[in-house]
Coordinates of C-alpha atoms in Angstrom, one line a residue:
M1 CA 184.7 59.1 112.0
S2 CA 182.8 56.5 110.3
H3 CA 180.5 54.0 112.0
P4 CA 179.6 50.7 110.5
I5 CA 176.0 50.1 109.7
P6 CA 174.6 47.0 111.4
H7 CA 172.8 44.5 109.3
A8 CA 169.0 44.2 109.8
P9 CA 167.7 41.0 111.2
R10 CA 166.3 38.7 108.7
K11 CA 162.7 37.6 108.9
S12 CA 162.1 33.9 109.5
P13 CA 159.9 32.4 106.8
R14 CA 157.9 30.4 109.4
Q15 CA 157.0 33.5 111.5
E16 CA 153.2 34.4 111.5
P17 CA 152.4 37.9 110.2
V18 CA 151.3 40.4 112.8
K19 CA 148.7 43.0 111.9
P20 CA 149.2 46.5 113.2
S21 CA 146.3 48.2 115.1
V22 CA 145.2 51.7 114.9
N23 CA 147.4 52.9 117.8
G24 CA 150.4 51.3 116.4
H25 CA 150.5 48.2 118.5
K26 CA 150.8 44.9 116.8
V27 CA 147.8 42.6 117.2
P28 CA 148.0 38.9 116.4
D29 CA 145.7 37.3 114.0
A30 CA 142.6 35.6 115.4
K31 CA 144.1 32.2 114.6
T32 CA 147.3 33.0 116.5
E33 CA 148.3 34.0 120.0
I34 CA 151.4 35.7 121.5
T35 CA 153.4 33.7 124.0
Q36 CA 155.4 35.1 127.0
D37 CA 158.5 35.3 125.1
G38 CA 156.8 37.4 122.5
K39 CA 156.4 34.7 119.9
S40 CA 153.1 33.8 118.3
K41 CA 151.5 30.4 117.9
P42 CA 148.2 29.1 116.4
R43 CA 145.1 29.0 118.6
G44 CA 143.0 25.9 119.2
P45 CA 139.5 25.4 117.8
V46 CA 137.9 25.5 121.3
R47 CA 139.5 28.7 122.2
R48 CA 138.5 30.2 118.8
G49 CA 134.8 29.1 119.4
I50 CA 134.7 30.6 122.9
S51 CA 136.1 33.9 121.6
F52 CA 133.4 34.1 118.8
V53 CA 130.6 33.5 121.2
L54 CA 131.8 36.1 123.7
G55 CA 132.2 38.6 120.8
S56 CA 128.6 38.1 119.5
I57 CA 126.7 38.6 122.8
G58 CA 126.5 42.4 122.5
P59 CA 125.0 42.6 119.0
T60 CA 122.5 39.8 119.8
L61 CA 121.2 41.6 122.9
V62 CA 120.7 44.8 120.8
L63 CA 118.7 42.9 118.2
A64 CA 116.6 41.2 120.8
G65 CA 115.8 44.6 122.4
F66 CA 114.6 46.0 119.0
A67 CA 112.4 43.0 118.4
A68 CA 110.7 43.3 121.9
V69 CA 110.0 47.0 121.2
F70 CA 108.4 46.2 117.8
W71 CA 106.2 43.4 119.3
Y72 CA 104.9 45.6 122.1
G73 CA 104.2 48.5 119.8
H74 CA 102.3 46.4 117.3
H75 CA 100.1 44.9 120.0
N76 CA 99.4 48.2 121.8
D77 CA 98.8 50.6 118.9
W78 CA 102.2 52.1 119.7
R79 CA 100.9 53.7 122.9
I80 CA 103.2 54.1 125.9
P81 CA 101.6 52.5 128.9
K82 CA 100.9 54.5 132.0
F83 CA 103.1 54.0 135.0
A84 CA 100.2 52.6 137.0
A85 CA 99.7 49.9 134.5
L86 CA 103.3 48.9 134.6
T87 CA 103.3 48.6 138.3
G88 CA 100.0 46.6 138.3
E89 CA 97.9 49.1 140.2
V90 CA 95.1 49.5 137.6
E91 CA 92.5 47.0 136.5
P92 CA 92.5 45.8 132.9
V93 CA 89.8 47.4 130.6
V94 CA 87.3 45.1 129.0
D95 CA 86.8 45.8 125.2
D96 CA 83.0 46.3 124.9
W97 CA 82.7 47.9 121.4
C98 CA 81.2 46.6 118.2
E99 CA 83.4 47.9 115.4
E100 CA 80.9 46.7 112.7
H101 CA 77.9 48.6 114.1
A102 CA 79.7 51.4 116.0
V103 CA 77.9 50.8 119.3
P104 CA 78.8 49.1 122.5
E105 CA 78.6 45.3 121.9
S106 CA 76.6 44.8 125.0
I107 CA 73.7 46.7 123.5
C108 CA 74.1 45.9 119.8
V109 CA 70.8 44.6 118.7
E110 CA 72.1 43.5 115.3
C111 CA 74.8 41.3 116.9
D112 CA 72.4 40.0 119.6
P113 CA 68.8 40.0 118.2
T114 CA 67.5 38.8 121.6
L115 CA 68.0 42.3 123.0
M116 CA 65.3 43.6 120.7
A117 CA 63.3 41.3 118.5
K118 CA 62.7 42.4 114.9
G119 CA 59.1 43.0 113.8
P120 CA 57.1 40.8 111.4
D121 CA 58.6 40.3 107.9
Y122 CA 55.9 40.2 105.2
G123 CA 58.4 40.3 102.4
W124 CA 57.8 41.7 99.0
C125 CA 54.5 43.5 98.0
S126 CA 54.1 43.1 94.2
D127 CA 51.1 45.5 94.2
H128 CA 53.0 48.5 95.4
G129 CA 56.6 47.5 94.8
V130 CA 58.0 47.7 98.3
H131 CA 59.0 45.4 101.1
N132 CA 56.9 45.2 104.3
C133 CA 54.2 47.3 102.7
V134 CA 52.6 49.5 105.4
L135 CA 49.4 50.0 103.3
D136 CA 48.7 46.3 103.4
H137 CA 50.3 45.7 106.8
P138 CA 50.0 48.8 109.0
D139 CA 51.4 47.0 112.0
V140 CA 54.8 47.4 110.4
A141 CA 54.6 51.2 110.8
Q142 CA 56.5 52.8 113.7
L143 CA 53.3 54.3 115.1
K144 CA 51.9 54.3 118.6
Q145 CA 48.4 54.4 117.1
P146 CA 47.7 52.6 113.8
P147 CA 45.7 54.5 111.1
S148 CA 42.0 54.0 110.6
R149 CA 40.5 51.7 108.0
G150 CA 39.1 54.8 106.2
E151 CA 42.5 56.4 105.9
L152 CA 44.1 53.2 104.7
A153 CA 41.4 52.8 102.1
A154 CA 41.9 56.3 100.8
D155 CA 45.7 55.8 100.7
L156 CA 45.3 52.6 98.7
Q157 CA 43.1 54.4 96.2
R158 CA 45.7 57.2 95.9
A159 CA 48.4 54.6 95.4
A160 CA 46.5 52.9 92.6
R161 CA 45.9 56.2 90.8
A162 CA 49.6 57.1 91.1
L163 CA 50.8 53.8 89.8
A164 CA 48.3 53.8 86.9
I165 CA 49.0 57.3 85.6
A166 CA 52.8 57.0 85.0
P167 CA 55.7 54.5 85.2
R168 CA 57.6 54.7 88.5
K169 CA 61.1 53.8 89.4
E170 CA 61.1 50.3 90.7
N171 CA 62.7 48.6 93.7
N172 CA 64.3 45.2 93.4
S173 CA 62.3 42.4 95.0
G174 CA 65.5 40.5 95.9
C175 CA 66.9 43.3 98.1
N176 CA 67.1 42.4 101.8
L177 CA 68.4 45.6 103.2
Y178 CA 65.0 46.5 104.6
Q179 CA 65.7 44.0 107.4
T180 CA 68.6 46.1 108.6
R181 CA 68.5 48.5 111.6
I182 CA 70.9 51.3 112.2
Q183 CA 71.7 51.8 115.8
F184 CA 73.3 54.7 117.8
A185 CA 74.9 54.4 121.2
S186 CA 72.9 57.4 122.6
I187 CA 70.9 60.5 121.7
E188 CA 74.1 62.5 122.0
A189 CA 75.7 60.3 119.3
V190 CA 72.8 61.0 117.0
M191 CA 73.2 64.7 117.5
Q192 CA 76.9 64.6 117.0
A193 CA 76.4 62.7 113.7
G194 CA 74.2 65.7 112.6
V195 CA 71.1 63.6 112.0
D196 CA 67.8 65.5 112.0
V197 CA 64.3 64.1 111.7
E198 CA 60.9 65.2 110.5
L199 CA 57.4 63.8 110.5
V200 CA 55.8 62.1 107.5
E201 CA 52.9 64.4 106.6
R202 CA 50.0 64.9 104.2
H203 CA 50.2 67.6 101.6
P204 CA 48.5 68.5 98.3
I205 CA 50.3 67.1 95.3
V206 CA 50.0 67.9 91.6
E207 CA 51.4 65.5 89.0
S208 CA 51.9 67.0 85.6
I209 CA 53.9 67.1 82.4
S210 CA 55.7 70.3 81.9
G211 CA 56.8 72.0 78.6
N212 CA 57.5 75.4 77.1
G213 CA 54.6 77.2 75.5
E214 CA 53.4 80.3 73.8
I215 CA 50.2 82.2 73.8
V216 CA 48.9 83.3 70.4
Y217 CA 45.8 84.8 68.9
D218 CA 43.0 82.3 68.1
P219 CA 43.3 82.3 64.3
T220 CA 39.6 81.2 64.0
R221 CA 38.7 84.5 65.7
Q222 CA 40.8 86.9 63.5
A223 CA 40.0 88.8 60.3
K224 CA 42.3 90.6 57.9
L225 CA 40.4 93.3 56.0
A226 CA 41.2 94.8 52.6
S227 CA 39.3 96.8 50.0
R228 CA 37.7 94.4 47.5
V229 CA 38.1 96.9 44.7
P230 CA 40.9 99.4 43.9
G231 CA 40.4 102.9 45.2
S232 CA 41.6 105.6 47.5
V233 CA 40.9 105.8 51.3
W234 CA 38.3 108.5 52.0
R235 CA 38.0 108.3 55.8
V236 CA 39.5 106.2 58.6
F237 CA 37.5 105.9 61.8
K238 CA 39.3 103.3 64.0
N239 CA 42.8 103.0 65.4
V240 CA 44.9 100.1 66.9
G241 CA 43.4 99.0 70.2
D242 CA 39.9 100.3 69.6
K243 CA 37.1 98.0 70.3
V244 CA 34.7 97.3 67.5
S245 CA 31.4 95.5 67.1
E246 CA 30.3 93.3 64.2
G247 CA 29.3 95.5 61.2
E248 CA 30.9 98.6 62.6
V249 CA 32.6 100.7 59.9
L250 CA 36.4 101.1 60.2
A251 CA 37.1 103.1 57.1
V252 CA 35.5 104.2 53.8
V253 CA 37.1 103.8 50.4
D254 CA 36.3 105.8 47.3
A255 CA 36.2 103.3 44.5
V256 CA 35.1 104.0 40.9
G257 CA 34.1 100.3 40.5
V258 CA 31.5 100.6 43.2
G259 CA 29.8 103.6 41.5
E260 CA 29.7 101.6 38.2
L261 CA 28.0 98.6 39.9
K262 CA 25.5 100.9 41.5
T263 CA 24.8 102.5 38.1
S264 CA 24.5 99.1 36.6
L265 CA 21.9 98.0 39.2
L266 CA 20.0 101.2 38.7
R267 CA 19.9 100.7 34.9
S268 CA 19.0 97.1 35.3
L269 CA 16.1 98.0 37.6
A270 CA 14.8 100.5 35.1
E271 CA 15.1 98.0 32.2
E272 CA 13.3 95.4 34.2
N273 CA 10.5 97.8 35.0
L274 CA 10.1 98.7 31.4
Q275 CA 10.1 95.1 30.2
Q276 CA 7.6 94.2 32.9
Q277 CA 5.2 97.0 31.6
N278 CA 5.7 95.8 28.0
V279 CA 4.9 92.2 28.8
S280 CA 1.8 93.3 30.8
R281 CA 0.6 95.4 27.8
L282 CA 1.2 92.7 25.2
T283 CA -0.4 90.1 27.4
A284 CA -3.5 92.2 27.7
A285 CA -3.7 92.5 23.8
R286 CA -2.7 88.9 23.1
S287 CA -5.8 88.2 21.0
A288 CA -5.0 91.1 18.6
I289 CA -1.2 90.6 18.2
A290 CA 1.0 87.9 17.1
G291 CA 2.2 85.4 19.8
A292 CA 5.8 85.9 18.8
R293 CA 5.8 89.5 20.1
V294 CA 4.6 88.3 23.5
L295 CA 7.4 85.7 23.6
D296 CA 10.0 88.3 22.6
A297 CA 8.8 90.6 25.4
E298 CA 8.9 87.9 28.0
A299 CA 12.4 87.0 26.9
A300 CA 13.5 90.6 27.2
L301 CA 12.0 90.7 30.7
A302 CA 13.9 87.6 31.7
K303 CA 17.1 89.2 30.5
A304 CA 16.5 92.4 32.5
R305 CA 15.8 90.4 35.6
A306 CA 19.1 88.5 35.1
D307 CA 20.9 91.8 34.8
V308 CA 19.3 93.0 38.0
L309 CA 20.4 89.8 39.8
S310 CA 24.0 90.1 38.5
A311 CA 24.3 93.7 39.6
E312 CA 22.8 92.9 43.0
Q313 CA 25.2 90.0 43.5
S314 CA 28.2 92.1 42.5
L315 CA 27.3 94.7 45.2
R316 CA 26.7 92.0 47.8
N317 CA 30.1 90.6 47.0
L318 CA 31.5 94.0 48.0
G319 CA 29.7 93.7 51.3
L320 CA 26.9 96.1 50.4
P321 CA 23.5 95.0 51.8
V322 CA 21.3 95.5 48.7
D323 CA 17.6 94.7 49.0
V324 CA 16.3 94.6 45.4
K325 CA 12.7 93.7 46.5
R326 CA 12.6 96.9 48.4
L327 CA 14.0 98.9 45.5
R328 CA 11.6 97.6 42.9
G329 CA 8.6 99.9 42.3
M330 CA 10.3 102.8 44.1
D331 CA 10.8 106.3 42.6
E332 CA 14.0 106.5 40.6
Q333 CA 15.4 109.4 42.7
W334 CA 14.7 107.5 45.9
V335 CA 16.5 104.5 44.5
L336 CA 19.4 106.6 43.5
D337 CA 19.7 108.2 46.9
E338 CA 19.4 104.8 48.6
L339 CA 22.1 103.2 46.4
R340 CA 24.4 106.3 46.8
F341 CA 24.9 105.7 50.6
I342 CA 24.2 102.0 50.8
G343 CA 26.2 100.4 53.7
I344 CA 27.1 103.8 55.1
P345 CA 25.8 104.3 58.7
S346 CA 23.6 107.2 59.5
S347 CA 26.3 108.8 61.7
I348 CA 28.5 109.2 58.6
R349 CA 25.6 110.1 56.3
S350 CA 24.9 113.1 58.4
Q351 CA 28.3 114.4 57.6
L352 CA 27.8 114.2 53.8
D353 CA 26.0 116.4 51.3
A354 CA 23.4 114.3 49.6
Q355 CA 23.6 116.4 46.5
S356 CA 27.3 116.5 45.9
A357 CA 28.5 113.3 47.7
T358 CA 30.0 110.6 45.5
A359 CA 28.3 107.3 44.9
N360 CA 31.6 105.4 44.9
L361 CA 31.8 105.0 48.7
L362 CA 32.6 101.5 49.9
P363 CA 32.6 100.9 53.7
I364 CA 35.2 98.6 55.3
A365 CA 33.2 97.0 58.2
S366 CA 34.3 94.6 60.9
P367 CA 32.9 91.1 60.5
M368 CA 33.1 90.3 64.3
D369 CA 33.3 91.8 67.8
G370 CA 36.9 92.4 68.8
I371 CA 39.6 95.0 68.8
V372 CA 41.8 96.5 66.1
I373 CA 45.0 94.5 66.3
E374 CA 46.7 96.2 63.4
R375 CA 46.1 99.2 61.1
T376 CA 48.2 99.9 58.0
V377 CA 46.2 102.7 56.2
T378 CA 45.9 106.4 56.3
P379 CA 43.4 108.7 54.5
S380 CA 44.0 109.4 50.8
E381 CA 46.1 106.3 50.3
V382 CA 45.5 104.3 47.2
V383 CA 44.6 100.7 48.0
D384 CA 43.8 97.5 46.2
P385 CA 42.6 94.0 47.2
S386 CA 46.1 92.7 47.8
R387 CA 46.8 95.1 50.6
M388 CA 45.6 94.5 54.2
L389 CA 44.1 97.6 55.8
F390 CA 43.0 96.3 59.2
Q391 CA 43.5 93.2 61.4
I392 CA 40.7 92.5 63.8
G393 CA 40.8 89.9 66.6
D394 CA 38.5 88.6 69.3
T395 CA 40.9 88.4 72.2
R396 CA 38.4 87.0 74.6
Q397 CA 39.8 83.6 73.7
M398 CA 43.4 82.8 73.1
W399 CA 45.4 79.7 72.1
L400 CA 48.2 78.1 74.1
Q401 CA 50.6 76.1 72.0
L402 CA 52.7 73.7 74.2
S403 CA 55.6 71.5 73.4
V404 CA 55.9 68.3 75.5
P405 CA 58.4 65.4 75.4
L406 CA 57.5 62.7 73.0
E407 CA 57.9 60.0 75.6
N408 CA 54.9 61.4 77.5
M409 CA 52.5 61.0 74.6
N410 CA 50.7 58.1 76.2
Q411 CA 49.9 60.1 79.3
I412 CA 48.1 63.0 77.6
A413 CA 44.5 63.0 76.3
I414 CA 42.0 65.5 75.0
G415 CA 40.1 67.2 77.8
Q416 CA 42.9 67.4 80.3
R417 CA 43.5 70.7 82.1
I418 CA 46.4 72.8 81.3
R419 CA 48.0 75.4 83.6
F420 CA 50.2 78.0 82.1
T421 CA 52.4 80.6 83.8
P422 CA 53.4 83.5 81.4
D423 CA 56.9 84.8 81.7
G424 CA 57.0 87.8 84.1
S425 CA 53.6 87.0 85.6
R426 CA 52.7 85.5 89.0
Q427 CA 49.2 84.5 87.9
D428 CA 48.5 81.2 86.3
V429 CA 45.9 80.7 83.6
E430 CA 44.1 77.5 82.9
G431 CA 42.6 75.9 79.8
V432 CA 41.5 72.6 78.3
L433 CA 43.6 70.5 76.0
D434 CA 41.7 70.3 72.7
W435 CA 44.2 69.2 70.1
I436 CA 47.3 66.9 69.9
D437 CA 49.5 67.0 66.9
T438 CA 49.7 63.7 64.9
S439 CA 53.5 64.0 64.3
A440 CA 56.5 65.0 66.3
D441 CA 58.9 67.7 65.4
Q442 CA 61.7 66.1 63.4
D443 CA 64.4 68.4 65.0
T444 CA 63.4 68.7 68.6
R445 CA 61.4 65.4 68.9
M446 CA 58.8 67.3 70.8
L447 CA 55.0 66.9 70.5
E448 CA 52.8 70.0 70.0
V449 CA 49.5 70.2 71.9
R450 CA 47.0 73.1 72.1
A451 CA 44.6 74.4 74.6
V452 CA 42.0 77.1 74.6
L453 CA 42.5 79.9 77.2
A454 CA 39.7 82.2 78.4
N455 CA 40.9 85.9 78.3
D456 CA 37.8 87.8 79.4
G457 CA 39.9 90.2 81.4
G458 CA 42.3 90.8 78.5
R459 CA 45.4 90.0 80.6
L460 CA 46.9 87.6 78.0
R461 CA 49.1 88.9 75.2
N462 CA 49.9 87.5 71.9
E463 CA 53.3 85.7 71.5
T464 CA 53.8 85.5 75.2
F465 CA 56.2 82.7 76.3
G466 CA 56.1 80.8 79.5
M467 CA 56.0 77.4 81.2
G468 CA 52.9 75.2 81.0
E469 CA 51.9 71.9 82.6
I470 CA 49.3 69.3 81.6
I471 CA 47.6 68.2 84.8
L472 CA 47.6 64.4 85.1
R473 CA 46.6 64.0 88.7
E474 CA 45.8 66.1 91.8
E475 CA 45.8 64.7 95.3
A476 CA 44.6 66.8 98.2
D477 CA 46.0 64.5 101.0
A478 CA 49.0 62.7 99.6
I479 CA 51.6 61.2 101.8
V480 CA 54.8 63.3 101.5
I481 CA 58.3 63.4 102.8
P482 CA 60.9 66.2 102.5
T483 CA 62.7 66.0 99.1
G484 CA 66.1 64.5 99.6
A485 CA 65.1 62.4 102.6
S486 CA 65.2 59.2 100.6
H487 CA 68.2 57.4 99.2
W488 CA 68.9 55.0 96.3
E489 CA 71.3 52.5 97.9
G490 CA 71.9 50.5 94.7
C491 CA 68.7 48.6 94.0
C492 CA 66.1 50.1 96.3
Q493 CA 64.8 53.6 97.3
V494 CA 65.0 53.7 101.1
V495 CA 64.3 56.0 104.1
F496 CA 65.3 55.6 107.7
V497 CA 62.4 55.4 110.1
R498 CA 63.0 56.2 113.7
D499 CA 61.8 53.5 116.1
K500 CA 58.6 54.3 117.9
D501 CA 60.1 53.5 121.3
Y502 CA 63.0 55.8 120.7
F503 CA 62.1 58.0 123.7
S504 CA 60.4 55.4 125.8
G505 CA 63.1 55.5 128.5
P506 CA 66.8 56.3 129.1
D507 CA 67.7 52.7 128.2
S508 CA 65.6 52.4 125.1
Y509 CA 67.5 51.6 122.0
K510 CA 68.2 54.4 119.6
L511 CA 67.3 52.7 116.3
F512 CA 66.4 53.7 112.8
H513 CA 64.7 51.1 110.6
V514 CA 65.5 50.8 106.9
R515 CA 62.3 51.0 104.9
S516 CA 62.0 50.7 101.1
V517 CA 59.6 53.2 99.5
R518 CA 58.0 53.9 96.1
L519 CA 58.2 57.6 95.2
G520 CA 55.6 59.6 93.2
A521 CA 55.5 63.2 92.1
Q522 CA 57.8 65.8 93.4
N523 CA 56.5 69.3 94.1
G524 CA 59.3 71.6 95.2
D525 CA 60.5 70.7 98.7
V526 CA 58.2 67.7 99.2
T527 CA 58.0 64.4 97.4
E528 CA 55.0 62.0 97.3
V529 CA 55.4 58.5 98.7
I530 CA 53.1 56.1 97.0
S531 CA 53.9 53.4 99.5
G532 CA 56.4 52.7 102.2
V533 CA 55.6 55.0 105.1
L534 CA 52.5 56.4 106.8
P535 CA 51.7 59.8 108.2
G536 CA 53.0 60.3 111.7
E537 CA 56.1 58.2 111.3
V538 CA 59.5 60.0 111.9
I539 CA 62.2 59.8 109.3
A540 CA 65.8 61.0 109.2
T541 CA 66.2 64.0 106.9
A542 CA 69.3 66.2 107.3
G543 CA 72.3 64.0 107.9
S544 CA 70.5 60.9 106.7
D545 CA 73.5 60.3 104.4
V546 CA 75.3 59.3 107.6
L547 CA 72.8 56.5 108.0
K548 CA 73.2 55.5 104.4
A549 CA 77.0 55.3 104.8
Q550 CA 76.6 53.1 107.9
L551 CA 74.0 50.9 106.0
L552 CA 76.4 50.3 103.1
K553 CA 79.3 49.7 105.5
N554 CA 77.3 47.1 107.5
N555 CA 76.4 45.3 104.3
L556 CA 79.7 45.6 102.5
G557 CA 80.4 42.2 101.1
A558 CA 77.2 40.8 102.4
G559 CA 75.9 40.8 98.8
C560 CA 72.5 41.9 97.8
D561 CA 73.0 40.4 94.4
C562 CA 70.3 42.8 93.2
V563 CA 70.8 45.0 90.2
A564 CA 69.0 48.3 89.7
E565 CA 66.0 47.7 87.6

């Protein structure tokens, strides 16, 4: 059975479109509304406005809530208030803190100078290169009892010597940080910051110029000995390290040339004697003989004397002490025996057979008192004048050769004391500077100086290296502070001096005064202060960098327009 299919209703072209919702229901457009009979019609502008406002209330309230939370957090450091504060049961806290100086504002002496007046300001001292110079104005010092006039006079003289002996790092006269005071809220705050203090004291100070050096033999007190004629070594009597005296025989050389010179002298003496007798005889018979014969005899005598002189001088050149005056007129055998062992000490002669001993012996004797530094010979060796046999040195005096920087040349002078510490030794030796080189080393740009060192005890050794120093100045009672207690803050060297009333009472202000100082020599863990502080003042040492940081923070942007000089 067939059923007819009904025709679908046709859509009116004027009917407003209806948008389906999620659940399938049809929702009219915002510009339309549904009537009771199910038909839609356009909404009016008033109704559309009221609908928009009612729909925006929720999101607007949410945005307003977020804005309120952000404002409260920004003005309360994002801290949640206590319940008592919300209910109004706690009193509001008054903000009494100085952020700039890190102390309660009610006691901040920098913000309110009437709480504690600053001391006198004497400004710049051109003589000593510091501000508020305590040497010229001791009332600036943080001392209960000012120093005596005698102490100040001695310190002024020391400062003058220190400034005259060497250039010093300079402070800038335009710096005004010396007027600053660093304050702590309490003693506990100082301890928590790790700040420690020490007294300014007196201590011996030595200012010097240091350099590497070497101890060497004094070349003016050395001798290198060799045989003056070729020969062979007959005997050797001394060894390395033996002490010798001037004239003492070290060895004996058998040299044929020595025997020939002795024979020549002996022959010349005999000829001289013969010619002397001939002249005497002819002179006595002058009236009976021709005058030419007398003249010939006198000429022959003169020649014989010249030969004697030549032979004598040749032996003396070998170091043999020949006394021709003593030999003249003596028996020929006696002269022969005397020449055979000339220069040989009696202790050696006793070991020789006078009949068979050679006449060629040449003693090698020491020309000075000293010790045998080197020996290069053994018996029976053949030697000649080109070969050194012994080196003798007088080690009671040594040389110190020291190299110092060229930039210190204007500070050194002949006569200054030199102190030298040899490597591996704990004992210093001292000498006097007696020579300064006239030119600098072209490679190292160092200047060589020399000092003479006494070595009576024989402790010094040749070619010993070490560190030496030229003493420029010594002060027995210099003003010193611990090394590292001062700080360079950009244009001035400063220390932090504790206020003298620091412990006067529980309510006394815990202050440190900024003081510019001029530093001198540094000796290990102490540094000399030429001017700026006085003995007895208390300065910050360990942890003083905390004070420096606070000083720079307080003056950040204030401008000291000073440039390190």
